XYZ file of N, CA and C in Angstrom:
516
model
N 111.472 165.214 129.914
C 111.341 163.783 129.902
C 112.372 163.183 130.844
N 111.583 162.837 131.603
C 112.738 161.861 132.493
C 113.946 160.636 132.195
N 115.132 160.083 132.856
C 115.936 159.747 131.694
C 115.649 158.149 132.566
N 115.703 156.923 132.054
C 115.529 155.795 132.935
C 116.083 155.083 132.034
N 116.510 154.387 132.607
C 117.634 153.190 132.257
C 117.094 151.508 132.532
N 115.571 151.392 132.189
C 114.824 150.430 131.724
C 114.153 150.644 130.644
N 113.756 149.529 130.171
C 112.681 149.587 128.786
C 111.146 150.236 129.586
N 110.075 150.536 129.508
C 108.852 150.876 129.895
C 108.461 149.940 130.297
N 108.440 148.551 129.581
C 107.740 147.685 129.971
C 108.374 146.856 131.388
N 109.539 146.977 131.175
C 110.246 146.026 132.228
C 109.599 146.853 133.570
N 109.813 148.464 133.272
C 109.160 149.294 134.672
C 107.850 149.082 135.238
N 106.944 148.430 133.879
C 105.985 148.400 134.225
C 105.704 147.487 135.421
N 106.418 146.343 135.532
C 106.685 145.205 136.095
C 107.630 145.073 137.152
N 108.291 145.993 137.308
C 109.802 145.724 138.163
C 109.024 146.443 139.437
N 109.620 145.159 140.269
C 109.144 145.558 141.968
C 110.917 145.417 142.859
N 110.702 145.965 143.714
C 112.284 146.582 144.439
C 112.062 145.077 145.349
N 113.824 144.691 145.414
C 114.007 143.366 145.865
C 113.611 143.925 147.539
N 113.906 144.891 147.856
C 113.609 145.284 149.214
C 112.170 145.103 149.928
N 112.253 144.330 150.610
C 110.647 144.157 151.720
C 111.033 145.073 152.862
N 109.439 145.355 153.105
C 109.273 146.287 154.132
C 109.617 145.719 155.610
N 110.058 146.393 156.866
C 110.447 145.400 157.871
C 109.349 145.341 158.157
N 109.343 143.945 159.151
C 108.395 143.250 159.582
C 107.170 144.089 160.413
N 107.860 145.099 161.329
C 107.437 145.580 162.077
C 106.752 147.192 161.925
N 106.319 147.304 160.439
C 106.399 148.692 160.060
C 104.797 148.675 160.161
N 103.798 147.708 160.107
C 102.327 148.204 159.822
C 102.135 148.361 161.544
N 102.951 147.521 162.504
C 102.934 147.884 164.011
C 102.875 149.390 164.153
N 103.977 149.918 163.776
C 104.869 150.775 163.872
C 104.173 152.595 163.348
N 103.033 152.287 162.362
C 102.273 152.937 162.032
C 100.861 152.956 163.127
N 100.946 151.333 163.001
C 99.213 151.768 163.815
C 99.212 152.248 165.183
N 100.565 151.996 165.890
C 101.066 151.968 166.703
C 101.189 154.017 166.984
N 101.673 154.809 165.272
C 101.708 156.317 165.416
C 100.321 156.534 165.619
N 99.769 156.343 164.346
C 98.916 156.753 164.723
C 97.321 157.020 165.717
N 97.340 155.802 166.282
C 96.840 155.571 167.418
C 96.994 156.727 168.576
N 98.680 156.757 169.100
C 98.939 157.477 169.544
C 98.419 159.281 169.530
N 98.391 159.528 168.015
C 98.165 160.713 167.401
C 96.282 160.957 167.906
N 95.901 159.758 167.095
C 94.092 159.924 167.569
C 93.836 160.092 169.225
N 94.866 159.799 170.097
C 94.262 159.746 171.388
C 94.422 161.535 172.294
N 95.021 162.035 170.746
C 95.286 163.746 171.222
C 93.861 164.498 170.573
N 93.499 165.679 171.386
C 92.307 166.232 170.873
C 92.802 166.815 169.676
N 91.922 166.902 168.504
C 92.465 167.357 166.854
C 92.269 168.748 167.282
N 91.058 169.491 167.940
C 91.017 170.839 168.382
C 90.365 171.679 166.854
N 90.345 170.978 165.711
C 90.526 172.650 165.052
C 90.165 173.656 164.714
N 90.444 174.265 164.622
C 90.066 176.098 164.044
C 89.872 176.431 163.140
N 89.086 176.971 162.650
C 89.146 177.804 161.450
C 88.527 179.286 161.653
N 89.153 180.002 161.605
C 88.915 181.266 161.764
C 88.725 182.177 160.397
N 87.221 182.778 159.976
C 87.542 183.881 158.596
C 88.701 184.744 158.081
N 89.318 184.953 157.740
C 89.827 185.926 156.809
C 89.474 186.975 155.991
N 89.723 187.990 156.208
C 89.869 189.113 154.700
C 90.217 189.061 153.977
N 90.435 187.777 153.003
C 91.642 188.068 151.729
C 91.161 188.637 150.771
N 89.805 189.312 150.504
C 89.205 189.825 149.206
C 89.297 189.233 148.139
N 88.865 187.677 148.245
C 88.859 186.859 147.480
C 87.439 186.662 147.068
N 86.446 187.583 146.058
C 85.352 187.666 145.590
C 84.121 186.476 145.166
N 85.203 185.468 145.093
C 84.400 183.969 145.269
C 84.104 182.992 145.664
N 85.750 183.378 147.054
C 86.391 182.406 147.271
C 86.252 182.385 149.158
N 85.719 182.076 150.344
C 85.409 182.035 151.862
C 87.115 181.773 152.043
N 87.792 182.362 152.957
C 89.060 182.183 153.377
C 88.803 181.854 155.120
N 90.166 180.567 155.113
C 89.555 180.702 156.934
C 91.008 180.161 157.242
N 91.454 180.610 158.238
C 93.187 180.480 158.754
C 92.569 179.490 159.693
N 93.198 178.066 159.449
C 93.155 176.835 159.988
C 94.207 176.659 160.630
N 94.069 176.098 161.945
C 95.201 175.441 163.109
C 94.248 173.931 163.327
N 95.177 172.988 163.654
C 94.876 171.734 164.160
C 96.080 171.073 165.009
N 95.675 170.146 165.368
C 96.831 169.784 166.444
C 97.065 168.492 165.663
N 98.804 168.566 165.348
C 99.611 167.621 164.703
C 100.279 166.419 165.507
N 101.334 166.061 165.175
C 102.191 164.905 165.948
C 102.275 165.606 166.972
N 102.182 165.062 168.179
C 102.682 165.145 169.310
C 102.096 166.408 169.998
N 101.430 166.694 169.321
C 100.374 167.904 170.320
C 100.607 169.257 169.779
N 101.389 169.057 168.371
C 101.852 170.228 167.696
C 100.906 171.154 166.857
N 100.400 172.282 166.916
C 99.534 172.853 166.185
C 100.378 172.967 164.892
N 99.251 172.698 163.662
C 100.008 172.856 162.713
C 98.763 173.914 161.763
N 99.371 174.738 160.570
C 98.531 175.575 160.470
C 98.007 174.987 158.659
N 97.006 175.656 158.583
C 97.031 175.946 156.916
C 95.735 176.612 156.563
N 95.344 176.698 155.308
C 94.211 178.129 154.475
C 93.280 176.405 153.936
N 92.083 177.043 154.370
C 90.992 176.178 153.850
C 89.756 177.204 152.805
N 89.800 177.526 151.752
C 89.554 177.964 150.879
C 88.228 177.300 150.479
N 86.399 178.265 150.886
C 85.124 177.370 150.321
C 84.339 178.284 149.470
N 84.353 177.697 148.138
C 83.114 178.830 147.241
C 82.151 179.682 147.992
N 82.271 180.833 147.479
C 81.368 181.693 148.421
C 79.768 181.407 148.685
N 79.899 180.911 147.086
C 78.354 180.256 146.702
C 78.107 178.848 146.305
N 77.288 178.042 147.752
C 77.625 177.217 147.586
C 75.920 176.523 147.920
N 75.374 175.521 147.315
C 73.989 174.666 147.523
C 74.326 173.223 148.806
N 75.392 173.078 149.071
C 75.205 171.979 150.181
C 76.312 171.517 150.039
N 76.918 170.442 150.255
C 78.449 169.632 150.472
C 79.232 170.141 149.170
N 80.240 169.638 149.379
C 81.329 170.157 147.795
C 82.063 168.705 148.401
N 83.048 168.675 147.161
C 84.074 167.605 147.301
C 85.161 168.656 147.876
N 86.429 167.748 148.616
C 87.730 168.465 149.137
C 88.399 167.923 148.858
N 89.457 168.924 148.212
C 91.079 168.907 147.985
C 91.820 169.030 149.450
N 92.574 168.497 149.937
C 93.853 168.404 151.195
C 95.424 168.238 150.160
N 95.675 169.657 150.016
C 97.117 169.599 149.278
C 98.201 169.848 150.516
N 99.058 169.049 150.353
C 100.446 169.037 151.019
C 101.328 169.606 149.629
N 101.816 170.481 150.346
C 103.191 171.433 149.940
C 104.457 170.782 149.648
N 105.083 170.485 148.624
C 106.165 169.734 148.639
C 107.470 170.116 149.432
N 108.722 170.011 149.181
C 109.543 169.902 149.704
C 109.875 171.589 149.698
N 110.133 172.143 151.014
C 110.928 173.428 150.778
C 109.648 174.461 151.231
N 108.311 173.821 150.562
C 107.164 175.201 150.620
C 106.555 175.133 151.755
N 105.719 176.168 151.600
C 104.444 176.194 153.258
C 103.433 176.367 152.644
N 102.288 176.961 153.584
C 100.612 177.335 153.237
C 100.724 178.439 152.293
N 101.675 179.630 152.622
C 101.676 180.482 151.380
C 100.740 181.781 152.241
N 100.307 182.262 151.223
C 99.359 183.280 151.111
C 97.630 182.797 151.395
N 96.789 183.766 151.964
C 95.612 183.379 151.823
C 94.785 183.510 150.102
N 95.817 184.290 149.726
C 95.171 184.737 148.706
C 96.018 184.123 146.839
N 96.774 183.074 147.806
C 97.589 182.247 146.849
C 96.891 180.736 146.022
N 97.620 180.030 145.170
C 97.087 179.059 144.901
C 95.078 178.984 144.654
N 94.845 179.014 144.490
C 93.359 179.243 144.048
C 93.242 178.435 143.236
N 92.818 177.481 142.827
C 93.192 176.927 141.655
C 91.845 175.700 141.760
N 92.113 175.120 143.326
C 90.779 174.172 143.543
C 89.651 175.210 143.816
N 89.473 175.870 144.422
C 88.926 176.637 145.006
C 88.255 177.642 143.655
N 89.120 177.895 142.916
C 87.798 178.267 141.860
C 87.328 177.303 140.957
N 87.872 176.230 141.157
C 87.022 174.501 139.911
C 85.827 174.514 140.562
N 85.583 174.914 142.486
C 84.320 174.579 143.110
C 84.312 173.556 144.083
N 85.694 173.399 144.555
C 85.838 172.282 145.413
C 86.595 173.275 146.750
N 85.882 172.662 148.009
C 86.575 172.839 149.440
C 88.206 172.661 149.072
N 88.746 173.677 149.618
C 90.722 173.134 149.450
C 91.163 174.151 150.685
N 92.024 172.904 151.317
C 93.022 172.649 152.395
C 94.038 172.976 152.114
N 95.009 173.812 152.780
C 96.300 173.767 152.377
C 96.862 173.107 153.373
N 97.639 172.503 154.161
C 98.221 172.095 154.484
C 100.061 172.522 154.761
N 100.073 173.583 155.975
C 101.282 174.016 155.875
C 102.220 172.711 156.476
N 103.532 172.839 155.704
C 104.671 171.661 156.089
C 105.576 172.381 156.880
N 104.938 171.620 158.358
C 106.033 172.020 159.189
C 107.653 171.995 159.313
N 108.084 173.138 159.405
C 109.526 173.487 159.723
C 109.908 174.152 158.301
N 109.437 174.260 157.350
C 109.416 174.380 155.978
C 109.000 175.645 155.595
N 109.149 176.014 154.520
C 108.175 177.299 153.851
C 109.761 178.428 153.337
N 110.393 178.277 152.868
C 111.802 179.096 152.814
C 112.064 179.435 151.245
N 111.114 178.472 150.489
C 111.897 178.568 149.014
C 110.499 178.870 148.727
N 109.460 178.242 148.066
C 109.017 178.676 147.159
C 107.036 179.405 147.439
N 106.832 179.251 148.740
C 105.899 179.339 149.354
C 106.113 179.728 150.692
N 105.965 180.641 151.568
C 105.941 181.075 152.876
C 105.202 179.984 154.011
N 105.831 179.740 155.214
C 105.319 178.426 155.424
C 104.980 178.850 156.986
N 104.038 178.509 157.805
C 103.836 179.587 159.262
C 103.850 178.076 160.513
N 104.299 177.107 160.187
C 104.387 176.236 161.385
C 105.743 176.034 161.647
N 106.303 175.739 162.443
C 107.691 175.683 162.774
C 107.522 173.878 163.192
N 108.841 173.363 163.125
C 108.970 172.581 164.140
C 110.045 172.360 164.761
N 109.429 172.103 166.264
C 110.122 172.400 167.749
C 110.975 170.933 167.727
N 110.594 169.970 167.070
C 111.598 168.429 167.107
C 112.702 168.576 166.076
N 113.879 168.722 166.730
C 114.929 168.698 165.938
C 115.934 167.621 166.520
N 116.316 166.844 165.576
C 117.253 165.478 166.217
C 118.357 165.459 165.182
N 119.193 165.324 165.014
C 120.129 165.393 163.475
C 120.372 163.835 163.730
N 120.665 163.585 162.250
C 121.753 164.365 161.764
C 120.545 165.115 160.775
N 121.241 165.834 159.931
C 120.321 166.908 159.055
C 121.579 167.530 158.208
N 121.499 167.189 156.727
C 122.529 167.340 155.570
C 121.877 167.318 154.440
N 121.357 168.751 153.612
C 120.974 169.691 154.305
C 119.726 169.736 154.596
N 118.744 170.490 155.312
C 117.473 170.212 154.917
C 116.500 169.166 156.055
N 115.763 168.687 155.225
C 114.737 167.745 156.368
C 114.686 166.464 156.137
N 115.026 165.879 155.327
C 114.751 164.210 154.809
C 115.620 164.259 155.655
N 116.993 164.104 156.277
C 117.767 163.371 157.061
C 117.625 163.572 158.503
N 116.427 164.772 159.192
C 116.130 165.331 160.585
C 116.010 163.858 161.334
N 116.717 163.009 162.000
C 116.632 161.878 162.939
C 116.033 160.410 162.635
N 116.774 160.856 160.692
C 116.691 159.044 160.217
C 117.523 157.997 160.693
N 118.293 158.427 161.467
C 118.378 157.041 162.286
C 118.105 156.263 163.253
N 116.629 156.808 163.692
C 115.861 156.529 164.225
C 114.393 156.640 163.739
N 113.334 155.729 163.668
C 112.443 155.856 162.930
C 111.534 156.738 164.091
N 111.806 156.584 165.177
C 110.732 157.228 166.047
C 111.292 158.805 166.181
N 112.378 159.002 165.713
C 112.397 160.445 165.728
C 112.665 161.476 164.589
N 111.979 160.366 163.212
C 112.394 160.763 162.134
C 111.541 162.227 161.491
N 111.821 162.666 161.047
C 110.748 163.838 160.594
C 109.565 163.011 159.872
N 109.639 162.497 159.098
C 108.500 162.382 158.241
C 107.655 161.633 158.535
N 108.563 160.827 159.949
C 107.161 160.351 160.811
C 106.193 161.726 161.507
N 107.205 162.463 161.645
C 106.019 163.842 162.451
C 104.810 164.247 161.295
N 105.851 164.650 160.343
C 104.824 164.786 158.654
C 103.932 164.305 158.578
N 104.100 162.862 158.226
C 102.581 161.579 157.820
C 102.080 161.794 159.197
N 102.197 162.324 160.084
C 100.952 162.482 160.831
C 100.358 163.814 160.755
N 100.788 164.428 160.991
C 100.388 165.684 160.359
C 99.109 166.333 158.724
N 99.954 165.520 158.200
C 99.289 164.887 156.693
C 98.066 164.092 157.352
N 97.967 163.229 158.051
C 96.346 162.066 158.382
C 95.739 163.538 159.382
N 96.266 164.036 159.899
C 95.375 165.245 160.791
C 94.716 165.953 159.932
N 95.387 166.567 158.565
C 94.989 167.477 158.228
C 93.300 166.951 157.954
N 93.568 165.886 157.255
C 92.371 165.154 156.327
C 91.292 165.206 158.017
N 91.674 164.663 158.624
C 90.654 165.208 159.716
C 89.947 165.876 159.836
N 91.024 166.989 159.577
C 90.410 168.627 160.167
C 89.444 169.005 158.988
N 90.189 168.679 157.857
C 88.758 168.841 156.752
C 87.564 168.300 156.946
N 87.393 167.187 157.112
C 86.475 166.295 157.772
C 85.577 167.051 158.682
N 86.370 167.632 159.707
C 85.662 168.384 161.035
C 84.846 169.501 160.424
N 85.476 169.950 159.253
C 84.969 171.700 158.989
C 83.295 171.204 158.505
């Protein structure tokens, strides 16, 4: 149980005195624009994982800035026409993993994306994209990779990366 130092209800209600700067929905349409005017490219290539129910295909797409980024797109073997899709992003620390990992959408009967997090994959999931943008400061880890600058911040590379992936599902 988490510990919070409001009543429930007040949380229910409490909005942060902080506004967004002025210039941040620019600043987005402005990324991603940029991002759409790169070819998405992607791949999906089969796999062997001897996954008996499960179609495995090693996915590349092209991320921020022209960066291939990788991940496992996982489709019922047996399937009558469209499925719904899962696009999971890996939290902090993990990567795509294994082909033969996480299964979890993929046997409910739904298309699932993994989504490897670039520069990442060290703790709890094996992670196969690197990233080549490194700006510090950085203490320790990735939330601080060139927050003092929004244009060279990591998680601006991320959230684009993240809108590609959903793409690339899209494309398959």
């Amino acid at each position: 149980m988490p510990f919070i130092d409001m009543p429930v209800a007040e949380l229910r209600t409490y909005r942060a005195a902080t506004d967004a700067p002025p210039d941040l929905s620019t600043f987005w349409d402005q990324t991603l624009s940029e991002a759409a005017a790169i070819p998405l490219d992607p791949s999906f290539e089969p796999v062997q994982a001897r996954l008996g129910t499960l179609d495995a295909y090693d996915v590349t797409f092209t991320g921020y800035g022209g960066q291939r980024v990788r991940g496992w797109l996982r489709v019922p073997a047996r399937r009558d026409g469209p499925l719904p899709c899962v696009v999971q992003y890996i939290g902090y620390g993990g990567g795509r993993g294994l082909a033969h990992e996480n299964l979890l959408w993929g046997a409910a009967g739904y298309v699932h994306l993994v989504m490897d997090t670039r520069g990442q994959g060290s703790q709890s999931t094996a992670g196969d994209t690197g990233d080549p943008v490194f700006s510090g400061p950085a203490h320790p880890g990735f939330m601080t990779r060139g927050i003092l600058d929004p244009t060279e911040y990591y998680y601006r590379r991320l959230y684009v990366d993240a809108v590609r992936a959903i793409d690339a599902a899209r494309a398959n």
